[in-house]
Amino acid sequence: MIKLKYILALLFIFSFVGCSGNSGNWGWYVIDPTTKSGLANIKFLVGGFGATILLSLIAALISIILGLIVALPSFSNNVFFRSLNRIYVEFIRAIPLLPMLFWVFYGLPVIFQSLGLKIQIDAFWGAVITLAISDSAFTAEIYRAGIQSISKGQREAAQTIGLTQYQAMRYVILPQALRRILPPLANQFIYIVKMSAFASVIGMQELTRRANEIVVTEYRPLEIYTLLIFEYLILVLVISFAVRWLERKLGSDESNSN
Amino acid sequence: MKEVIDINNVSKYFGKFKALDSVNLRVMRGQKVVICGPSGSGKSTLVRCINRLEEHDEGDIKVLGNFLTNDRLCLASIKSKVSMVFQQFNLFPHLSVIENLTLGPIKALGISKKEAMERALYFLERVKIPEQAFKKPNLLSGGQQQRVAIARALCLEPEIMLFDEPTSALDPEMIAEVLEVILDLANDGMTMVVVTHEMGFAKKAADKIIFMDEGKILEENIPSNFFKNPKTHRSKKFLDQVLNH
């Protein structure tokens, strides 16, 4: 945190150098809120928050549900179901995000077309689908680890009081596993927020895309990308604090119950 | 007397290791059977086969008139009638004591919440900890936790109770309070199979003592004979170690 303060102070000083017009390497005027064009630029850049947040939230939500669906077969006694889980995780995990994004955005519509389906994929949903699927392989592994960490005795006790496998999962295993799963899941959410920047390459108007567009018109990459980084920093810090708060809440709960 | 458990020539393997070797055992309704023997002798495996936590590989096991198979209906009907108490209690840490007790009756037996609560409070009274009903299990002592586990098993109103070393994880001063509860149940006529090293308990409660070693039942005897004149050299040696340590 101390380091961060120094960097912020340094940037603050630089900003005055830039604003004073003695053009050095910095040209903060592009995002100077006291000027009309600077203010317009800032408004445009900050306007990307909504899209980035919405994109990340929906992708994370889908990933959380999809991840659980992918994880559950790994607890089956049936080799076929277990291997379904393994194949999905190994395959999806191996695909880099950018090629997957291209495949979904440019490739998937072609498949839909050839099947006679009139399904359009715009940049937003292309990004959501890609992020959600790519992330689901990781969330699935988080679920698996969390569920496996609950002792075998819990499952046996559930069995001996007459619960079915489903009931044991629903009332005994999952409620306990979720507490352990939440922190890494939240971590995964931060990862999604950062990876959402890739959506810019298919024209999705989120934070990074907007920054790129201003850079092209203003020729001031240093200032604008600096601001962009701080935009992500703020977003991630807010999430981290929220997660800490949640963990503390659950943590105190856990200390009452274990 | 009607027999409720009939184990016939049962063997069980873990990989190549033979955990149970042609075991035969009959338990009549209301009988109290204590199983003892050195660790690794297959005692736990045997009781775990009775409620199908383990699957036996050879022979057959008949519980309450049904052969144990993988048939779901048969398993479901047996599960709620054969309850088990574990060495490690295995209480559900995220639920309060009362919720631990009512979960099975509500979800597995389908009785109303109100009735389940009444039943739970009755059995908590019986194991002498009604005042702990709304606490989380981790706030209780080991002895209290095991008594909650016994109450949880009783809430299903089982016909047979299995105890897998119920006092082995307890501090010495807590063993007595748990054994007292089990003894109380025994005097009430509950059919039970108890794996334990507590020979004092065996003397008081058992109708029959089974001595196991290396997956085999080496001796089946009434307590007075077992303690005075053990039939085999192995059981004699075991008794020496357990009684005179």
Short mmCIF file of C-alpha atoms in Angstrom, two decimals:
data_model
loop_
_atom_site.label_atom_id
_atom_site.label_comp_id
_atom_site.label_asym_id
_atom_site.label_seq_id
_atom_site.Cartn_x
_atom_site.Cartn_y
_atom_site.Cartn_z
CA MET A 1 0.00 0.00 0.00
CA ILE A 2 2.85 2.41 0.77
CA LYS A 3 4.31 1.87 -2.66
CA LEU A 4 0.96 2.58 -4.22
CA LYS A 5 0.83 5.91 -2.41
CA TYR A 6 4.21 6.91 -3.83
CA ILE A 7 3.17 5.99 -7.34
CA LEU A 8 -0.06 7.94 -7.00
CA ALA A 9 1.79 10.96 -5.63
CA LEU A 10 4.29 10.74 -8.46
CA LEU A 11 1.54 10.61 -11.04
CA PHE A 12 -0.13 13.54 -9.34
CA ILE A 13 3.01 15.61 -9.67
CA PHE A 14 3.44 14.52 -13.26
CA SER A 15 -0.07 15.55 -13.96
CA PHE A 16 0.70 19.15 -13.05
CA VAL A 17 3.77 19.11 -15.22
CA GLY A 18 1.58 17.97 -18.08
CA CYS A 19 -1.22 20.38 -17.44
CA SER A 20 1.01 23.39 -17.17
CA GLY A 21 1.63 23.14 -20.85
CA ASN A 22 5.41 22.69 -20.66
CA SER A 23 5.02 19.69 -22.89
CA GLY A 24 7.32 17.03 -21.60
CA ASN A 25 6.58 13.38 -22.10
CA TRP A 26 3.23 13.62 -20.40
CA GLY A 27 0.20 15.29 -21.88
CA TRP A 28 -2.46 15.07 -19.27
CA TYR A 29 -4.56 17.66 -21.07
CA VAL A 30 -6.29 14.81 -22.95
CA ILE A 31 -8.01 13.86 -19.75
CA ASP A 32 -8.01 17.17 -17.94
CA PRO A 33 -11.48 17.53 -16.46
CA THR A 34 -11.19 21.32 -16.41
CA THR A 35 -11.17 21.49 -20.18
CA LYS A 36 -14.18 20.69 -22.29
CA SER A 37 -12.51 18.11 -24.51
CA GLY A 38 -10.69 16.53 -21.55
CA LEU A 39 -13.94 16.15 -19.66
CA ALA A 40 -15.61 14.64 -22.71
CA ASN A 41 -12.75 12.16 -23.04
CA ILE A 42 -12.98 11.16 -19.38
CA LYS A 43 -16.73 10.72 -19.65
CA PHE A 44 -16.26 8.52 -22.69
CA LEU A 45 -13.57 6.40 -21.02
CA VAL A 46 -15.37 5.99 -17.71
CA GLY A 47 -18.52 5.16 -19.66
CA GLY A 48 -16.97 1.74 -20.28
CA PHE A 49 -17.39 0.70 -16.66
CA GLY A 50 -21.00 -0.30 -17.16
CA ALA A 51 -20.22 -2.67 -20.02
CA THR A 52 -17.18 -4.18 -18.32
CA ILE A 53 -19.08 -4.78 -15.08
CA LEU A 54 -22.18 -6.15 -16.78
CA LEU A 55 -20.11 -8.39 -19.04
CA SER A 56 -18.10 -9.75 -16.10
CA LEU A 57 -21.11 -10.23 -13.87
CA ILE A 58 -23.14 -12.20 -16.41
CA ALA A 59 -20.12 -14.27 -17.45
CA ALA A 60 -19.28 -15.02 -13.82
CA LEU A 61 -22.86 -15.98 -13.02
CA ILE A 62 -23.03 -18.39 -15.94
CA SER A 63 -19.60 -19.75 -15.06
CA ILE A 64 -20.64 -20.41 -11.46
CA ILE A 65 -23.68 -22.42 -12.55
CA LEU A 66 -21.94 -24.13 -15.47
CA GLY A 67 -18.96 -24.95 -13.26
CA LEU A 68 -21.18 -26.77 -10.77
CA ILE A 69 -22.89 -28.72 -13.55
CA VAL A 70 -19.48 -29.69 -14.91
CA ALA A 71 -18.11 -30.59 -11.45
CA LEU A 72 -20.95 -32.85 -10.28
CA PRO A 73 -20.28 -35.78 -12.68
CA SER A 74 -16.76 -36.02 -11.25
CA PHE A 75 -18.32 -37.51 -8.09
CA SER A 76 -20.20 -40.19 -9.96
CA ASN A 77 -19.27 -43.84 -9.55
CA ASN A 78 -19.74 -44.17 -13.26
CA VAL A 79 -16.52 -43.92 -15.27
CA PHE A 80 -18.39 -42.45 -18.23
CA PHE A 81 -19.68 -39.46 -16.25
CA ARG A 82 -16.34 -38.97 -14.59
CA SER A 83 -14.55 -38.88 -17.90
CA LEU A 84 -17.07 -36.35 -19.25
CA ASN A 85 -15.93 -34.04 -16.48
CA ARG A 86 -12.24 -34.68 -17.18
CA ILE A 87 -12.57 -34.17 -20.93
CA TYR A 88 -14.47 -30.90 -20.53
CA VAL A 89 -12.04 -29.49 -17.99
CA GLU A 90 -8.86 -30.55 -19.79
CA PHE A 91 -10.14 -29.41 -23.18
CA ILE A 92 -11.59 -26.03 -22.22
CA ARG A 93 -8.72 -25.23 -19.89
CA ALA A 94 -6.25 -25.75 -22.72
CA ILE A 95 -7.78 -23.15 -25.06
CA PRO A 96 -6.33 -19.64 -24.78
CA LEU A 97 -8.98 -17.00 -24.32
CA LEU A 98 -8.31 -14.99 -27.48
CA PRO A 99 -8.56 -17.85 -30.02
CA MET A 100 -11.68 -19.06 -28.22
CA LEU A 101 -13.17 -15.57 -28.48
CA PHE A 102 -12.45 -15.49 -32.24
CA TRP A 103 -13.93 -18.96 -32.64
CA VAL A 104 -17.13 -18.04 -30.82
CA PHE A 105 -17.54 -14.64 -32.43
CA TYR A 106 -16.56 -15.45 -36.02
CA GLY A 107 -16.95 -19.23 -36.13
CA LEU A 108 -20.07 -20.06 -34.15
CA PRO A 109 -22.43 -17.94 -36.33
CA VAL A 110 -21.24 -19.92 -39.36
CA ILE A 111 -22.18 -23.16 -37.63
CA PHE A 112 -25.56 -21.73 -36.65
CA GLN A 113 -26.07 -20.58 -40.22
CA SER A 114 -25.24 -23.96 -41.71
CA LEU A 115 -27.73 -25.52 -39.30
CA GLY A 116 -30.35 -23.09 -40.54
CA LEU A 117 -30.55 -21.30 -37.19
CA LYS A 118 -31.03 -17.56 -37.22
CA ILE A 119 -28.95 -16.86 -34.13
CA GLN A 120 -26.86 -13.71 -34.13
CA ILE A 121 -23.97 -13.34 -31.77
CA ASP A 122 -23.10 -9.74 -31.04
CA ALA A 123 -19.87 -8.65 -29.43
CA PHE A 124 -21.41 -8.58 -25.96
CA TRP A 125 -22.80 -12.10 -25.98
CA GLY A 126 -19.78 -13.42 -27.86
CA ALA A 127 -17.63 -12.15 -25.02
CA VAL A 128 -20.01 -13.40 -22.34
CA ILE A 129 -20.13 -16.91 -23.81
CA THR A 130 -16.37 -17.11 -24.23
CA LEU A 131 -15.56 -15.83 -20.76
CA ALA A 132 -18.19 -18.03 -19.13
CA ILE A 133 -17.13 -21.23 -20.87
CA SER A 134 -13.44 -20.59 -20.47
CA ASP A 135 -13.86 -19.80 -16.80
CA SER A 136 -16.25 -22.68 -16.10
CA ALA A 137 -13.41 -25.20 -16.42
CA PHE A 138 -11.66 -23.43 -13.55
CA THR A 139 -14.77 -23.00 -11.41
CA ALA A 140 -15.52 -26.69 -11.95
CA GLU A 141 -12.12 -27.56 -10.48
CA ILE A 142 -12.73 -25.20 -7.57
CA TYR A 143 -16.04 -26.93 -6.83
CA ARG A 144 -14.42 -30.33 -7.11
CA ALA A 145 -11.65 -29.43 -4.69
CA GLY A 146 -14.14 -27.84 -2.28
CA ILE A 147 -16.50 -30.79 -2.29
CA GLN A 148 -13.66 -33.28 -1.97
CA SER A 149 -12.33 -31.42 1.04
CA ILE A 150 -15.45 -32.35 3.03
CA SER A 151 -14.58 -35.49 4.95
CA LYS A 152 -15.88 -38.87 3.90
CA GLY A 153 -17.45 -39.22 7.35
CA GLN A 154 -19.92 -36.46 6.53
CA ARG A 155 -21.17 -38.35 3.50
CA GLU A 156 -21.37 -41.58 5.49
CA ALA A 157 -23.26 -39.90 8.32
CA ALA A 158 -25.70 -38.45 5.79
CA GLN A 159 -26.12 -41.91 4.34
CA THR A 160 -26.77 -43.53 7.71
CA ILE A 161 -29.55 -41.08 8.57
CA GLY A 162 -31.28 -42.23 5.41
CA LEU A 163 -30.53 -39.35 3.03
CA THR A 164 -30.30 -40.07 -0.68
CA GLN A 165 -27.13 -39.11 -2.56
CA TYR A 166 -28.84 -35.97 -3.84
CA GLN A 167 -30.09 -35.01 -0.37
CA ALA A 168 -26.67 -35.61 1.13
CA MET A 169 -25.13 -33.28 -1.45
CA ARG A 170 -27.84 -30.65 -1.08
CA TYR A 171 -28.14 -30.50 2.71
CA VAL A 172 -24.81 -31.74 4.05
CA ILE A 173 -21.93 -31.49 1.58
CA LEU A 174 -22.62 -28.38 -0.53
CA PRO A 175 -23.46 -26.02 2.35
CA GLN A 176 -20.12 -26.88 3.95
CA ALA A 177 -18.18 -26.89 0.69
CA LEU A 178 -19.53 -23.49 -0.39
CA ARG A 179 -17.76 -21.75 2.48
CA ARG A 180 -14.46 -23.10 1.30
CA ILE A 181 -15.32 -22.50 -2.35
CA LEU A 182 -16.32 -18.84 -2.05
CA PRO A 183 -12.87 -17.23 -1.66
CA PRO A 184 -11.36 -18.93 -4.74
CA LEU A 185 -14.56 -18.26 -6.68
CA ALA A 186 -14.27 -14.57 -5.88
CA ASN A 187 -10.69 -14.72 -7.01
CA GLN A 188 -11.92 -16.16 -10.27
CA PHE A 189 -14.29 -13.20 -10.62
CA ILE A 190 -11.35 -10.80 -10.51
CA TYR A 191 -9.76 -12.87 -13.25
CA ILE A 192 -12.92 -12.55 -15.36
CA VAL A 193 -12.98 -8.78 -14.92
CA LYS A 194 -9.43 -8.53 -16.21
CA MET A 195 -9.96 -10.98 -19.05
CA SER A 196 -13.03 -9.04 -20.18
CA ALA A 197 -10.54 -6.61 -21.75
CA PHE A 198 -10.17 -9.14 -24.57
CA ALA A 199 -13.73 -8.29 -25.61
CA SER A 200 -12.29 -5.06 -27.02
CA VAL A 201 -10.81 -6.91 -30.00
CA ILE A 202 -14.25 -7.95 -31.24
CA GLY A 203 -15.53 -4.41 -30.91
CA MET A 204 -17.21 -4.59 -27.55
CA GLN A 205 -17.39 -1.04 -26.14
CA GLU A 206 -15.99 -1.72 -22.70
CA LEU A 207 -13.16 0.04 -20.85
CA THR A 208 -10.26 -1.12 -23.01
CA ARG A 209 -12.04 -0.59 -26.32
CA ARG A 210 -12.95 2.95 -25.36
CA ALA A 211 -9.38 3.66 -24.34
CA ASN A 212 -8.15 2.34 -27.69
CA GLU A 213 -10.57 4.57 -29.55
CA ILE A 214 -9.44 7.72 -27.73
CA VAL A 215 -5.79 6.75 -28.23
CA VAL A 216 -6.38 6.57 -31.97
CA THR A 217 -7.89 10.07 -32.11
CA GLU A 218 -5.70 11.78 -29.51
CA TYR A 219 -2.32 10.07 -30.00
CA ARG A 220 -1.81 10.01 -26.24
CA PRO A 221 -1.38 6.32 -25.36
CA LEU A 222 0.64 6.87 -22.17
CA GLU A 223 -1.94 9.02 -20.37
CA ILE A 224 -4.97 7.13 -21.57
CA TYR A 225 -3.63 3.65 -20.85
CA THR A 226 -2.45 4.88 -17.48
CA LEU A 227 -5.98 5.96 -16.72
CA LEU A 228 -7.24 2.63 -18.07
CA ILE A 229 -5.00 0.70 -15.70
CA PHE A 230 -6.29 2.75 -12.80
CA GLU A 231 -9.84 2.07 -13.91
CA TYR A 232 -9.20 -1.67 -13.65
CA LEU A 233 -7.30 -1.18 -10.41
CA ILE A 234 -10.27 0.60 -8.84
CA LEU A 235 -12.66 -2.07 -10.07
CA VAL A 236 -10.54 -4.93 -8.75
CA LEU A 237 -9.88 -3.19 -5.43
CA VAL A 238 -13.59 -2.68 -4.91
CA ILE A 239 -14.17 -6.38 -5.60
CA SER A 240 -11.33 -7.42 -3.26
CA PHE A 241 -12.75 -5.33 -0.45
CA ALA A 242 -16.18 -6.79 -1.04
CA VAL A 243 -14.68 -10.29 -0.98
CA ARG A 244 -12.76 -9.57 2.22
CA TRP A 245 -15.94 -8.39 3.81
CA LEU A 246 -17.77 -11.50 2.66
CA GLU A 247 -14.96 -13.77 3.86
CA ARG A 248 -14.94 -12.11 7.24
CA LYS A 249 -18.64 -12.62 7.51
CA LEU A 250 -18.42 -16.26 6.50
CA GLY A 251 -15.22 -16.71 8.49
CA SER A 252 -16.89 -15.67 11.71
CA ASP A 253 -19.74 -17.94 10.83
CA GLU A 254 -17.33 -20.81 10.26
CA SER A 255 -15.63 -20.32 13.61
CA ASN A 256 -19.03 -20.79 15.23
CA SER A 257 -19.71 -23.96 13.40
CA ASN A 258 -16.59 -26.06 13.15
CA MET B 1 -36.38 -64.87 19.24
CA LYS B 2 -36.26 -63.54 15.73
CA GLU B 3 -32.97 -63.04 14.02
CA VAL B 4 -32.44 -59.57 12.62
CA ILE B 5 -28.94 -59.88 11.24
CA ASP B 6 -27.69 -63.01 9.51
CA ILE B 7 -24.19 -62.87 8.09
CA ASN B 8 -23.34 -65.90 6.05
CA ASN B 9 -19.83 -66.74 4.88
CA VAL B 10 -19.00 -63.13 4.10
CA SER B 11 -15.65 -62.06 2.70
CA LYS B 12 -14.49 -58.60 1.79
CA TYR B 13 -11.35 -57.51 -0.05
CA PHE B 14 -9.59 -54.18 -0.21
CA GLY B 15 -7.52 -54.78 -3.31
CA LYS B 16 -5.66 -57.95 -2.47
CA PHE B 17 -6.02 -57.55 1.27
CA LYS B 18 -8.67 -59.79 2.72
CA ALA B 19 -10.42 -57.64 5.32
CA LEU B 20 -13.12 -60.18 6.12
CA ASP B 21 -12.56 -63.91 5.77
CA SER B 22 -15.66 -66.13 5.64
CA VAL B 23 -17.42 -64.47 8.54
CA ASN B 24 -20.58 -65.96 10.04
CA LEU B 25 -22.63 -64.10 12.60
CA ARG B 26 -26.23 -64.06 13.78
CA VAL B 27 -27.84 -61.41 15.88
CA MET B 28 -31.28 -61.90 17.42
CA ARG B 29 -33.75 -59.09 18.12
CA GLY B 30 -32.85 -57.33 21.34
CA GLN B 31 -29.42 -58.92 21.49
CA LYS B 32 -26.32 -56.89 22.33
CA VAL B 33 -23.22 -58.04 20.57
CA VAL B 34 -19.80 -56.64 21.36
CA ILE B 35 -17.06 -57.08 18.79
CA CYS B 36 -13.49 -56.74 19.94
CA GLY B 37 -10.06 -57.53 18.60
CA PRO B 38 -6.78 -55.86 17.69
CA SER B 39 -6.81 -52.96 15.24
CA GLY B 40 -6.97 -54.00 11.61
CA SER B 41 -8.82 -57.18 12.51
CA GLY B 42 -11.87 -56.26 10.42
CA LYS B 43 -14.28 -55.29 13.20
CA SER B 44 -15.17 -51.94 11.68
CA THR B 45 -15.44 -53.40 8.21
CA LEU B 46 -17.87 -55.99 9.52
CA VAL B 47 -20.25 -53.45 11.07
CA ARG B 48 -19.92 -51.18 8.05
CA CYS B 49 -21.02 -54.09 5.87
CA ILE B 50 -24.19 -54.44 7.94
CA ASN B 51 -25.50 -51.05 6.80
CA ARG B 52 -23.79 -51.20 3.44
CA LEU B 53 -21.25 -48.44 3.98
CA GLU B 54 -19.02 -51.19 2.61
CA GLU B 55 -20.08 -53.75 0.04
CA HIS B 56 -19.19 -57.33 0.82
CA ASP B 57 -17.65 -59.35 -1.99
CA GLU B 58 -18.65 -62.91 -1.11
CA GLY B 59 -21.40 -64.56 0.89
CA ASP B 60 -24.60 -62.85 1.88
CA ILE B 61 -25.96 -60.62 4.59
CA LYS B 62 -29.59 -60.60 5.58
CA VAL B 63 -30.79 -57.63 7.61
CA LEU B 64 -34.37 -57.52 8.90
CA GLY B 65 -35.33 -60.20 6.43
CA ASN B 66 -33.82 -58.52 3.35
CA PHE B 67 -30.67 -59.59 1.56
CA LEU B 68 -28.28 -56.68 1.10
CA THR B 69 -27.88 -55.96 -2.59
CA ASN B 70 -27.43 -52.79 -4.58
CA ASP B 71 -31.16 -52.60 -5.13
CA ARG B 72 -32.12 -49.04 -4.20
CA LEU B 73 -35.46 -49.84 -2.61
CA CYS B 74 -33.98 -52.50 -0.42
CA LEU B 75 -31.16 -50.18 0.65
CA ALA B 76 -33.51 -47.30 1.37
CA SER B 77 -35.72 -49.49 3.54
CA ILE B 78 -32.75 -50.77 5.51
CA LYS B 79 -30.90 -47.46 5.91
CA SER B 80 -33.44 -45.84 8.17
CA LYS B 81 -33.87 -48.99 10.26
CA VAL B 82 -30.18 -49.54 10.86
CA SER B 83 -28.51 -46.53 12.42
CA MET B 84 -24.88 -45.99 13.11
CA VAL B 85 -22.71 -44.08 15.55
CA PHE B 86 -19.17 -43.31 14.41
CA GLN B 87 -15.89 -42.99 16.22
CA GLN B 88 -15.48 -39.43 14.94
CA PHE B 89 -19.13 -38.44 15.70
CA ASN B 90 -19.53 -37.01 12.17
CA LEU B 91 -21.98 -34.36 13.25
CA PHE B 92 -22.84 -31.79 10.59
CA PRO B 93 -20.85 -28.71 11.66
CA HIS B 94 -22.93 -26.21 9.70
CA LEU B 95 -26.15 -27.21 11.44
CA SER B 96 -27.24 -26.70 15.03
CA VAL B 97 -27.68 -29.71 17.29
CA ILE B 98 -31.43 -29.76 16.76
CA GLU B 99 -31.02 -29.43 12.99
CA ASN B 100 -28.60 -32.35 13.05
CA LEU B 101 -31.30 -34.39 14.72
CA THR B 102 -34.25 -33.34 12.57
CA LEU B 103 -32.60 -33.51 9.12
CA GLY B 104 -32.94 -37.28 8.74
CA PRO B 105 -36.52 -37.61 10.03
CA ILE B 106 -37.73 -34.69 7.87
CA LYS B 107 -35.91 -35.56 4.65
CA ALA B 108 -35.67 -39.34 4.80
CA LEU B 109 -38.75 -40.32 6.80
CA GLY B 110 -40.86 -37.42 5.57
CA ILE B 111 -42.35 -36.49 8.93
CA SER B 112 -43.40 -32.92 9.71
CA LYS B 113 -40.97 -30.40 11.11
CA LYS B 114 -42.97 -30.03 14.28
CA GLU B 115 -43.05 -33.75 14.93
CA ALA B 116 -39.33 -34.03 14.13
CA MET B 117 -38.59 -31.27 16.65
CA GLU B 118 -40.59 -32.99 19.36
CA ARG B 119 -38.84 -36.26 18.64
CA ALA B 120 -35.43 -34.57 18.65
CA LEU B 121 -36.09 -32.86 21.98
CA TYR B 122 -37.27 -36.14 23.46
CA PHE B 123 -34.07 -37.93 22.49
CA LEU B 124 -31.88 -35.02 23.57
CA GLU B 125 -33.54 -35.38 26.93
CA ARG B 126 -32.71 -39.05 26.85
CA VAL B 127 -29.02 -38.46 26.21
CA LYS B 128 -29.19 -35.78 28.92
CA ILE B 129 -28.30 -32.66 26.97
CA PRO B 130 -31.60 -30.88 26.19
CA GLU B 131 -30.03 -27.52 27.03
CA GLN B 132 -27.60 -27.75 24.07
CA ALA B 133 -30.31 -28.03 21.41
CA PHE B 134 -29.66 -24.75 19.63
CA LYS B 135 -25.88 -24.66 19.79
CA LYS B 136 -23.53 -25.57 16.99
CA PRO B 137 -21.85 -28.95 17.60
CA ASN B 138 -18.33 -27.48 17.86
CA LEU B 139 -19.29 -25.68 21.06
CA LEU B 140 -19.93 -29.02 22.76
CA SER B 141 -17.43 -31.32 24.45
CA GLY B 142 -16.49 -34.57 22.75
CA GLY B 143 -18.69 -36.58 25.07
CA GLN B 144 -21.63 -34.29 24.41
CA GLN B 145 -21.03 -34.46 20.67
CA GLN B 146 -21.08 -38.24 20.74
CA ARG B 147 -24.30 -38.18 22.75
CA VAL B 148 -25.81 -35.87 20.13
CA ALA B 149 -24.69 -38.37 17.47
CA ILE B 150 -26.44 -41.15 19.38
CA ALA B 151 -29.59 -39.02 19.66
CA ARG B 152 -29.37 -38.30 15.93
CA ALA B 153 -29.28 -42.02 15.21
CA LEU B 154 -32.18 -42.65 17.60
CA CYS B 155 -34.35 -40.00 15.94
CA LEU B 156 -34.80 -42.35 13.01
CA GLU B 157 -36.30 -44.85 15.44
CA PRO B 158 -34.05 -47.62 14.16
CA GLU B 159 -34.48 -51.29 14.92
CA ILE B 160 -30.75 -51.92 15.04
CA MET B 161 -27.98 -49.64 16.29
CA LEU B 162 -24.39 -50.05 15.18
CA PHE B 163 -21.58 -48.48 17.17
CA ASP B 164 -18.16 -48.23 15.57
CA GLU B 165 -15.73 -47.57 18.42
CA PRO B 166 -17.99 -44.89 19.93
CA THR B 167 -15.60 -43.93 22.72
CA SER B 168 -12.19 -44.28 21.05
CA ALA B 169 -11.94 -40.58 20.17
CA LEU B 170 -12.93 -39.38 23.63
CA ASP B 171 -10.95 -38.18 26.62
CA PRO B 172 -11.08 -40.72 29.45
CA GLU B 173 -13.38 -38.66 31.65
CA MET B 174 -15.96 -38.46 28.86
CA ILE B 175 -16.04 -42.15 28.06
CA ALA B 176 -18.21 -42.91 31.07
CA GLU B 177 -20.99 -40.48 30.16
CA VAL B 178 -21.25 -41.93 26.65
CA LEU B 179 -21.15 -45.54 27.81
CA GLU B 180 -23.85 -44.76 30.34
CA VAL B 181 -26.14 -43.59 27.54
CA ILE B 182 -25.40 -46.68 25.46
CA LEU B 183 -25.97 -48.93 28.45
CA ASP B 184 -29.27 -47.21 29.09
CA LEU B 185 -30.28 -48.00 25.51
CA ALA B 186 -29.17 -51.58 25.91
CA ASN B 187 -31.32 -52.00 28.99
CA ASP B 188 -34.22 -50.68 26.95
CA GLY B 189 -34.02 -53.66 24.65
CA MET B 190 -32.42 -52.07 21.58
CA THR B 191 -30.64 -54.51 19.29
CA MET B 192 -27.04 -53.39 19.04
CA VAL B 193 -23.70 -54.31 17.61
CA VAL B 194 -20.87 -52.48 19.33
CA VAL B 195 -17.25 -52.41 18.29
CA THR B 196 -15.32 -51.36 21.36
CA HIS B 197 -12.26 -51.88 23.52
CA GLU B 198 -14.20 -51.03 26.66
CA MET B 199 -14.22 -54.43 28.31
CA GLY B 200 -16.03 -53.11 31.38
CA PHE B 201 -18.91 -52.14 29.12
CA ALA B 202 -18.78 -55.52 27.38
CA LYS B 203 -19.06 -57.32 30.72
CA LYS B 204 -22.07 -55.27 31.75
CA ALA B 205 -24.00 -55.03 28.51
CA ALA B 206 -23.08 -57.81 26.12
CA ASP B 207 -25.11 -60.94 25.50
CA LYS B 208 -22.38 -62.17 23.24
CA ILE B 209 -18.77 -61.25 22.61
CA ILE B 210 -17.11 -61.72 19.26
CA PHE B 211 -13.35 -61.78 19.06
CA MET B 212 -11.87 -61.07 15.64
CA ASP B 213 -8.39 -61.21 14.23
CA GLU B 214 -7.13 -60.97 10.65
CA GLY B 215 -10.64 -60.79 9.22
CA LYS B 216 -11.83 -63.96 10.95
CA ILE B 217 -14.10 -64.50 13.90
CA LEU B 218 -11.89 -66.52 16.24
CA GLU B 219 -14.23 -66.72 19.16
CA GLU B 220 -17.90 -66.25 19.88
CA ASN B 221 -18.70 -66.51 23.55
CA ILE B 222 -20.82 -65.23 26.41
CA PRO B 223 -18.99 -62.53 28.41
CA SER B 224 -18.46 -64.50 31.61
CA ASN B 225 -16.77 -67.34 29.74
CA PHE B 226 -14.87 -65.04 27.42
CA PHE B 227 -13.21 -63.17 30.30
CA LYS B 228 -12.58 -66.23 32.46
CA ASN B 229 -11.64 -68.86 29.91
CA PRO B 230 -10.91 -67.42 26.50
CA LYS B 231 -10.99 -70.25 23.98
CA THR B 232 -8.04 -69.26 21.83
CA HIS B 233 -4.49 -68.27 22.46
CA ARG B 234 -5.00 -65.02 20.47
CA SER B 235 -8.00 -63.88 22.49
CA LYS B 236 -6.18 -64.69 25.72
CA LYS B 237 -3.23 -62.56 24.65
CA PHE B 238 -5.54 -59.76 23.56
CA LEU B 239 -7.36 -59.79 26.89
CA ASP B 240 -4.09 -59.67 28.76
CA GLN B 241 -3.11 -56.56 26.84
CA VAL B 242 -6.45 -54.79 27.15
CA LEU B 243 -7.16 -55.61 30.78
CA ASN B 244 -3.70 -55.22 32.26
CA HIS B 245 -2.25 -52.23 30.44
#
